[in-house]
PDB file of C-alpha atoms in Angstrom:
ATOM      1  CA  UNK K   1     -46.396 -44.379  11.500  1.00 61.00           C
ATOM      2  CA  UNK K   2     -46.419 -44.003   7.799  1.00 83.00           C
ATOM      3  CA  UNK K   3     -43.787 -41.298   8.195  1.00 87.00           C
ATOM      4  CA  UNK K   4     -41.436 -43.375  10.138  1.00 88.00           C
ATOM      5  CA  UNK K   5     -41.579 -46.122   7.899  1.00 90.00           C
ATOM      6  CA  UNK K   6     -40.120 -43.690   4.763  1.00 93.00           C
ATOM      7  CA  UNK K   7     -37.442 -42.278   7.193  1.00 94.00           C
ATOM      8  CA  UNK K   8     -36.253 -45.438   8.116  1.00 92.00           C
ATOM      9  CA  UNK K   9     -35.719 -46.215   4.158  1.00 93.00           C
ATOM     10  CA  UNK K  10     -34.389 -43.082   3.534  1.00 93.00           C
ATOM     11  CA  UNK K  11     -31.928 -43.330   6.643  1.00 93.00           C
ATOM     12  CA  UNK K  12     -30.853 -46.355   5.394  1.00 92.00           C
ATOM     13  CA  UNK K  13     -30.177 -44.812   2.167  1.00 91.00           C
ATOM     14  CA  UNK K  14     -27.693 -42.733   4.068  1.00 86.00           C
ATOM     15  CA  UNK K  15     -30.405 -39.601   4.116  1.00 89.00           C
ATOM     16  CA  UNK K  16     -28.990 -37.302   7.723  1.00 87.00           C
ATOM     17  CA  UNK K  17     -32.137 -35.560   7.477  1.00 93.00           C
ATOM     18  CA  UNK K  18     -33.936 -38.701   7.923  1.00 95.00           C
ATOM     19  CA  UNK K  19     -31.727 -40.009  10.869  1.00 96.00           C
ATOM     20  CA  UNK K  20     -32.987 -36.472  13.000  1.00 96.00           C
ATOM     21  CA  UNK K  21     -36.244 -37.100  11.872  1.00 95.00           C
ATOM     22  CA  UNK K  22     -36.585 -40.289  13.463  1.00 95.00           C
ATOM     23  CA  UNK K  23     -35.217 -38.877  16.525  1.00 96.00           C
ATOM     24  CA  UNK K  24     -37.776 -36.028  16.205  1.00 96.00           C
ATOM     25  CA  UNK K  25     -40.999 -38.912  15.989  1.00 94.00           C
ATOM     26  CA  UNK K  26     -39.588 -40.927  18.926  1.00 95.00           C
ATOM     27  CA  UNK K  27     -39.059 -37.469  21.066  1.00 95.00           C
ATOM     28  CA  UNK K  28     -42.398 -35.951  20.053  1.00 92.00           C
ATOM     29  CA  UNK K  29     -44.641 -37.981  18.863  1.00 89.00           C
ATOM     30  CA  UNK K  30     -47.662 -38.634  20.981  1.00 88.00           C
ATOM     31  CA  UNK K  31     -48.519 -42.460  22.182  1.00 86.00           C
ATOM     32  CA  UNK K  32     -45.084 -43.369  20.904  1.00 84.00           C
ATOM     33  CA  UNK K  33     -42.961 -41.026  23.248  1.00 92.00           C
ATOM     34  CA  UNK K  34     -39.205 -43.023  23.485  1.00 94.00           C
ATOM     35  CA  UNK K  35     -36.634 -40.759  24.585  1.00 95.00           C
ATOM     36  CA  UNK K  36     -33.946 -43.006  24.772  1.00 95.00           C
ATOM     37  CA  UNK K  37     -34.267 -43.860  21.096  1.00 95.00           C
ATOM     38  CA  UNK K  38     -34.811 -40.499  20.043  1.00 96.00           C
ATOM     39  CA  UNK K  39     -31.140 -40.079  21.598  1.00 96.00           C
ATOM     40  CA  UNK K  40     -29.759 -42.370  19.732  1.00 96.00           C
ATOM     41  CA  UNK K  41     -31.096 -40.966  16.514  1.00 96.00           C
ATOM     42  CA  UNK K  42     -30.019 -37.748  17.696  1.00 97.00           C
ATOM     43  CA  UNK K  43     -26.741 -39.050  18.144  1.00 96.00           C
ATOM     44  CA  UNK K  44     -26.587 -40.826  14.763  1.00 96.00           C
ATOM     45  CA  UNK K  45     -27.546 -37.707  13.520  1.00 96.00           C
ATOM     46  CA  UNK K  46     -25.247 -35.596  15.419  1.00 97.00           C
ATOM     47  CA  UNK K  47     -22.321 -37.563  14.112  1.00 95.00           C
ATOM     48  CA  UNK K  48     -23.298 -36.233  10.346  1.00 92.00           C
ATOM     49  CA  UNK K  49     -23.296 -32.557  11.739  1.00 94.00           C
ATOM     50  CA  UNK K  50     -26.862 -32.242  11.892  1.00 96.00           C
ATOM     51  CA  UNK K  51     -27.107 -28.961  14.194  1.00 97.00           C
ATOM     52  CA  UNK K  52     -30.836 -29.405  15.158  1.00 97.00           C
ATOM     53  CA  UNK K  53     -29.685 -32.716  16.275  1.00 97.00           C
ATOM     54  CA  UNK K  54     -26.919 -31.238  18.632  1.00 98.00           C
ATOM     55  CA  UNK K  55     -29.045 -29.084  19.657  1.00 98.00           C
ATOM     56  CA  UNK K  56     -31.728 -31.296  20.618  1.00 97.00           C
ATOM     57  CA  UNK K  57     -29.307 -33.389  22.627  1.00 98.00           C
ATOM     58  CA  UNK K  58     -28.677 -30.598  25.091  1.00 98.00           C
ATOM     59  CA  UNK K  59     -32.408 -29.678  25.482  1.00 97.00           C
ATOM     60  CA  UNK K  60     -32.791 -33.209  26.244  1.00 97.00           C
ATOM     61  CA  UNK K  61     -29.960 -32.872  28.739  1.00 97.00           C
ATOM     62  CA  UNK K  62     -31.215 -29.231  30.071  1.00 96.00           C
ATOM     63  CA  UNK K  63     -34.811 -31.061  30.997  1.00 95.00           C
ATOM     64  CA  UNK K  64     -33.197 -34.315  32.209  1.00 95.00           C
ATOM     65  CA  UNK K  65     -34.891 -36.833  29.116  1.00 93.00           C
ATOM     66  CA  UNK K  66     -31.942 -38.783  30.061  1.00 83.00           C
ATOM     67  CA  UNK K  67     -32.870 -39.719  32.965  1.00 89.00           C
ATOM     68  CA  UNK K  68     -31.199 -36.797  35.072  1.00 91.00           C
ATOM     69  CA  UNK K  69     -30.086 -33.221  34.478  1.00 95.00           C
ATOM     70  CA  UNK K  70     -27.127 -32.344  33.198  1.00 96.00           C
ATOM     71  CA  UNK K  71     -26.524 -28.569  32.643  1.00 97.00           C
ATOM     72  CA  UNK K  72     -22.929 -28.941  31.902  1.00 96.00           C
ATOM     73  CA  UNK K  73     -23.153 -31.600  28.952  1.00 97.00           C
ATOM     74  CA  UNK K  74     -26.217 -29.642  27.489  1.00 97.00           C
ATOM     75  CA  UNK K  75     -24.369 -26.805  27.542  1.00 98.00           C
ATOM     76  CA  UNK K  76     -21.730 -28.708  25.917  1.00 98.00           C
ATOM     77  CA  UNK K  77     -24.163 -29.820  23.125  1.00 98.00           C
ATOM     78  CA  UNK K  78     -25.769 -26.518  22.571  1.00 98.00           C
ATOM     79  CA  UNK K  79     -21.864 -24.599  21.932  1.00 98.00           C
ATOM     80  CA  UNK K  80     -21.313 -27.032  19.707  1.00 98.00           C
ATOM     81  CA  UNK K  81     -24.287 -26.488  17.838  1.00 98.00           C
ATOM     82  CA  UNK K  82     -24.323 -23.004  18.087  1.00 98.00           C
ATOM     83  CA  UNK K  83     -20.640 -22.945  16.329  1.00 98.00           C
ATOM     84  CA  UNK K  84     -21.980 -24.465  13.286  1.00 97.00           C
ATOM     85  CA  UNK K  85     -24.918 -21.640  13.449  1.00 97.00           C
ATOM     86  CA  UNK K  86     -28.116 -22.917  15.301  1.00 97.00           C
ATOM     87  CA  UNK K  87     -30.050 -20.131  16.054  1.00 97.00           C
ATOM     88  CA  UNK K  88     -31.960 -22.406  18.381  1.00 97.00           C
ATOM     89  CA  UNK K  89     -28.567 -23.598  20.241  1.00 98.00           C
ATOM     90  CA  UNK K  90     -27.912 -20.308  21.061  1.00 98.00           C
ATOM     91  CA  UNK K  91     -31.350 -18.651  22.039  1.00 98.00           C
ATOM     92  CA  UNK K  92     -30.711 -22.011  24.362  1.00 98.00           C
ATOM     93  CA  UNK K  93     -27.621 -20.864  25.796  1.00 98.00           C
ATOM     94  CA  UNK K  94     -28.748 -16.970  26.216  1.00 98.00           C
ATOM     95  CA  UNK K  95     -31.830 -18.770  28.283  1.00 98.00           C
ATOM     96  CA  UNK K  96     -29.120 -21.078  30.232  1.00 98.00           C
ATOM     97  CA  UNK K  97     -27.118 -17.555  31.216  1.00 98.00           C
ATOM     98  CA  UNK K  98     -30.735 -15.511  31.958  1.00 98.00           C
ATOM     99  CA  UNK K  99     -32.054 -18.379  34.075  1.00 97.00           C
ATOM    100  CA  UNK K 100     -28.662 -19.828  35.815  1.00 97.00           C
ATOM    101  CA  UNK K 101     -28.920 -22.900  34.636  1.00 94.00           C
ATOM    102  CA  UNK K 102     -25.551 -24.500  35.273  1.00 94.00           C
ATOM    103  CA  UNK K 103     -23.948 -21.704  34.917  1.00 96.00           C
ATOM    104  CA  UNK K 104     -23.953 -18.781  37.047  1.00 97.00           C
ATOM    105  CA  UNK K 105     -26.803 -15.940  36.319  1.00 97.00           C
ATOM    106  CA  UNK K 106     -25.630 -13.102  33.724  1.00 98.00           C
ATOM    107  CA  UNK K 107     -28.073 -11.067  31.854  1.00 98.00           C
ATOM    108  CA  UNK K 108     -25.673  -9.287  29.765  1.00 97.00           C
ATOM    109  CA  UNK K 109     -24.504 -12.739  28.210  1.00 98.00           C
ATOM    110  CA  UNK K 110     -27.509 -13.722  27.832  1.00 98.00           C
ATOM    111  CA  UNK K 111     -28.387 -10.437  25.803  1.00 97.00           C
ATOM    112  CA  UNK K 112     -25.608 -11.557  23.565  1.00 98.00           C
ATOM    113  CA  UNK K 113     -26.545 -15.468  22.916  1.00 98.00           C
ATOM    114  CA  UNK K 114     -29.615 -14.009  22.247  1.00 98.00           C
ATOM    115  CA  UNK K 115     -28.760 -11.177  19.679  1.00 97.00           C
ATOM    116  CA  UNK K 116     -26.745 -14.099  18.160  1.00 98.00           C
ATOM    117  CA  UNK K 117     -29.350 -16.249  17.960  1.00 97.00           C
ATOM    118  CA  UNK K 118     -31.904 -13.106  16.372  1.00 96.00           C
ATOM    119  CA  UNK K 119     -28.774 -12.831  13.912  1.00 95.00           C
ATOM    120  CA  UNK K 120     -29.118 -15.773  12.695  1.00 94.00           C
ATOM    121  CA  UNK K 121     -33.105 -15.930  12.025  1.00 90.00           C
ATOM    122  CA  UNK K 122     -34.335 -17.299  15.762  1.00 93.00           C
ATOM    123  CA  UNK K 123     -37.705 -15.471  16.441  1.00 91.00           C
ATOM    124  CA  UNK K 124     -37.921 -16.735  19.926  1.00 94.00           C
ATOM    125  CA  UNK K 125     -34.506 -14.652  20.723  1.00 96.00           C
ATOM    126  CA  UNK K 126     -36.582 -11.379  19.603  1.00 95.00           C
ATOM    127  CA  UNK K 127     -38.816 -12.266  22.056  1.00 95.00           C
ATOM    128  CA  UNK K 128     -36.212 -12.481  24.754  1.00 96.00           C
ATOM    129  CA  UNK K 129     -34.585  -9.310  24.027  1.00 97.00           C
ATOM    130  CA  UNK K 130     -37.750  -7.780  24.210  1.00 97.00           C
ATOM    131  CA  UNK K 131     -38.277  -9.466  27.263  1.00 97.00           C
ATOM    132  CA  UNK K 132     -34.755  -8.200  29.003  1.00 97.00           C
ATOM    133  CA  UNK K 133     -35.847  -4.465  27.560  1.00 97.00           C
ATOM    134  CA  UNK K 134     -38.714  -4.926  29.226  1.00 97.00           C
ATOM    135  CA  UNK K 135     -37.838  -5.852  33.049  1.00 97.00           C
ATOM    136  CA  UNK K 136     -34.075  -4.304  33.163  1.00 97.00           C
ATOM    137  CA  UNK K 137     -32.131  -7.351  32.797  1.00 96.00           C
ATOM    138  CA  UNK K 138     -28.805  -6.764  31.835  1.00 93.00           C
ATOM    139  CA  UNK K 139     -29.706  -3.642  30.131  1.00 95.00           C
ATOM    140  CA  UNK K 140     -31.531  -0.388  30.978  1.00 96.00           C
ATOM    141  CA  UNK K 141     -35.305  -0.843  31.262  1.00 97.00           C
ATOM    142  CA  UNK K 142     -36.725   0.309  28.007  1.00 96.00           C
ATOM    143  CA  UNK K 143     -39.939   0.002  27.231  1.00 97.00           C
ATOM    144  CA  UNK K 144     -39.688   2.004  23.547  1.00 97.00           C
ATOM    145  CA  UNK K 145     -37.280  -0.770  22.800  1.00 96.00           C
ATOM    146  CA  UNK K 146     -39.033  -3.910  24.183  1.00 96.00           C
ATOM    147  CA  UNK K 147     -42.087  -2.676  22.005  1.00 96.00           C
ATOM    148  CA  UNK K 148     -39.934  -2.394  18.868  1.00 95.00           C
ATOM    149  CA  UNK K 149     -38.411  -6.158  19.910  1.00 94.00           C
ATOM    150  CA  UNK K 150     -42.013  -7.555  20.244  1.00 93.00           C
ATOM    151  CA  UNK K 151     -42.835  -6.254  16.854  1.00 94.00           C
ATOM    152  CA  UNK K 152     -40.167  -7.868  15.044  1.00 91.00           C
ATOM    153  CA  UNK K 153     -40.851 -11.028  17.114  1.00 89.00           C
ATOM    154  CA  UNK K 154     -44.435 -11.447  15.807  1.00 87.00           C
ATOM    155  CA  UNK K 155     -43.256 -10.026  12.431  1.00 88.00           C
ATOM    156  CA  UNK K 156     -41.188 -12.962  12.311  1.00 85.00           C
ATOM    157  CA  UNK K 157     -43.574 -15.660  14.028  1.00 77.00           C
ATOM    158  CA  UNK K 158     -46.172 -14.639  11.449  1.00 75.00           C
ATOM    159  CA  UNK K 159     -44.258 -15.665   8.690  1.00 73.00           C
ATOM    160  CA  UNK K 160     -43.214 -18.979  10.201  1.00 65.00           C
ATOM    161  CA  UNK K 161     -47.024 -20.010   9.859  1.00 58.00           C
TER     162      UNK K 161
END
């Protein structure tokens, strides 16, 4: 509560940070779940070029916080993010192409959202490659390479804590 109270100010101050930040409370924090206003911060912040922002606005989209689905607008709003670099857009997109999700099922393109996204410092994407390595998708089952993929996937999760 405290928390929101200094991102409003600093929002108000003009402070894009801030703006996502309020988004992030209202889509996250428990007892005080509002999705609809956490769009509207993530749209406010969206419109500065906040990229976490974009990209939270298709996740919302991909599991329907709207109110419905919409693969094809979350799409929209992870491309846009992942332009401007969000590692997290496009780990999003490589899941959207491994999965199907409005658009039709190809491994190989989601091998190469997802070596995008490890480009660009995503360690969930290491753990996807891995994954593909692992059963065959898209590439030749290697299990030599999923273990080296793993590795660098807790490598990097361990120094995100």
């Amino acid at each position: 509560v405290k928390a929101m109270e200094w991102y409003q100010k600093a929002a108000a101050a003009g402070d894009g940070d801030a703006v996502y930040n309020i988004g992030f409370l209202y889509a996250n924090e428990p007892g005080s779940i509002d999705y609809q206003k956490a769009m509207e911060w993530y749209n406010k912040a969206a419109a500065t070029g906040n990229t976490d922002a974009m990209s939270n606005i298709g996740w919302m989209y991909e599991k329907g916080e709207t109110g419905s689905v919409d693969y094809a607008i979350a799409m929209k709003w992870y491309q846009k993010a992942a332009a401007a670099g969000n590692g997290t857009a496009m780990n999003n997109i490589g899941w959207m192409y491994e999965s199907g999700e409005g658009v039709k099922k190809d491994y190989k393109k989601a091998m190469e959202w997802y070596n995008k996204a490890a480009l660009s410092g995503n360690a969930d994407a290491l753990n996807n490659i891995a994954l593909l390595y692992e059963e065959g998708k898209g590439v030749k089952k290697d299990m030599e390479k999923a273990a080296e993929w793993y590795k660098k996937s807790g490598e990097a999760k361990s120094q995100l804590e």
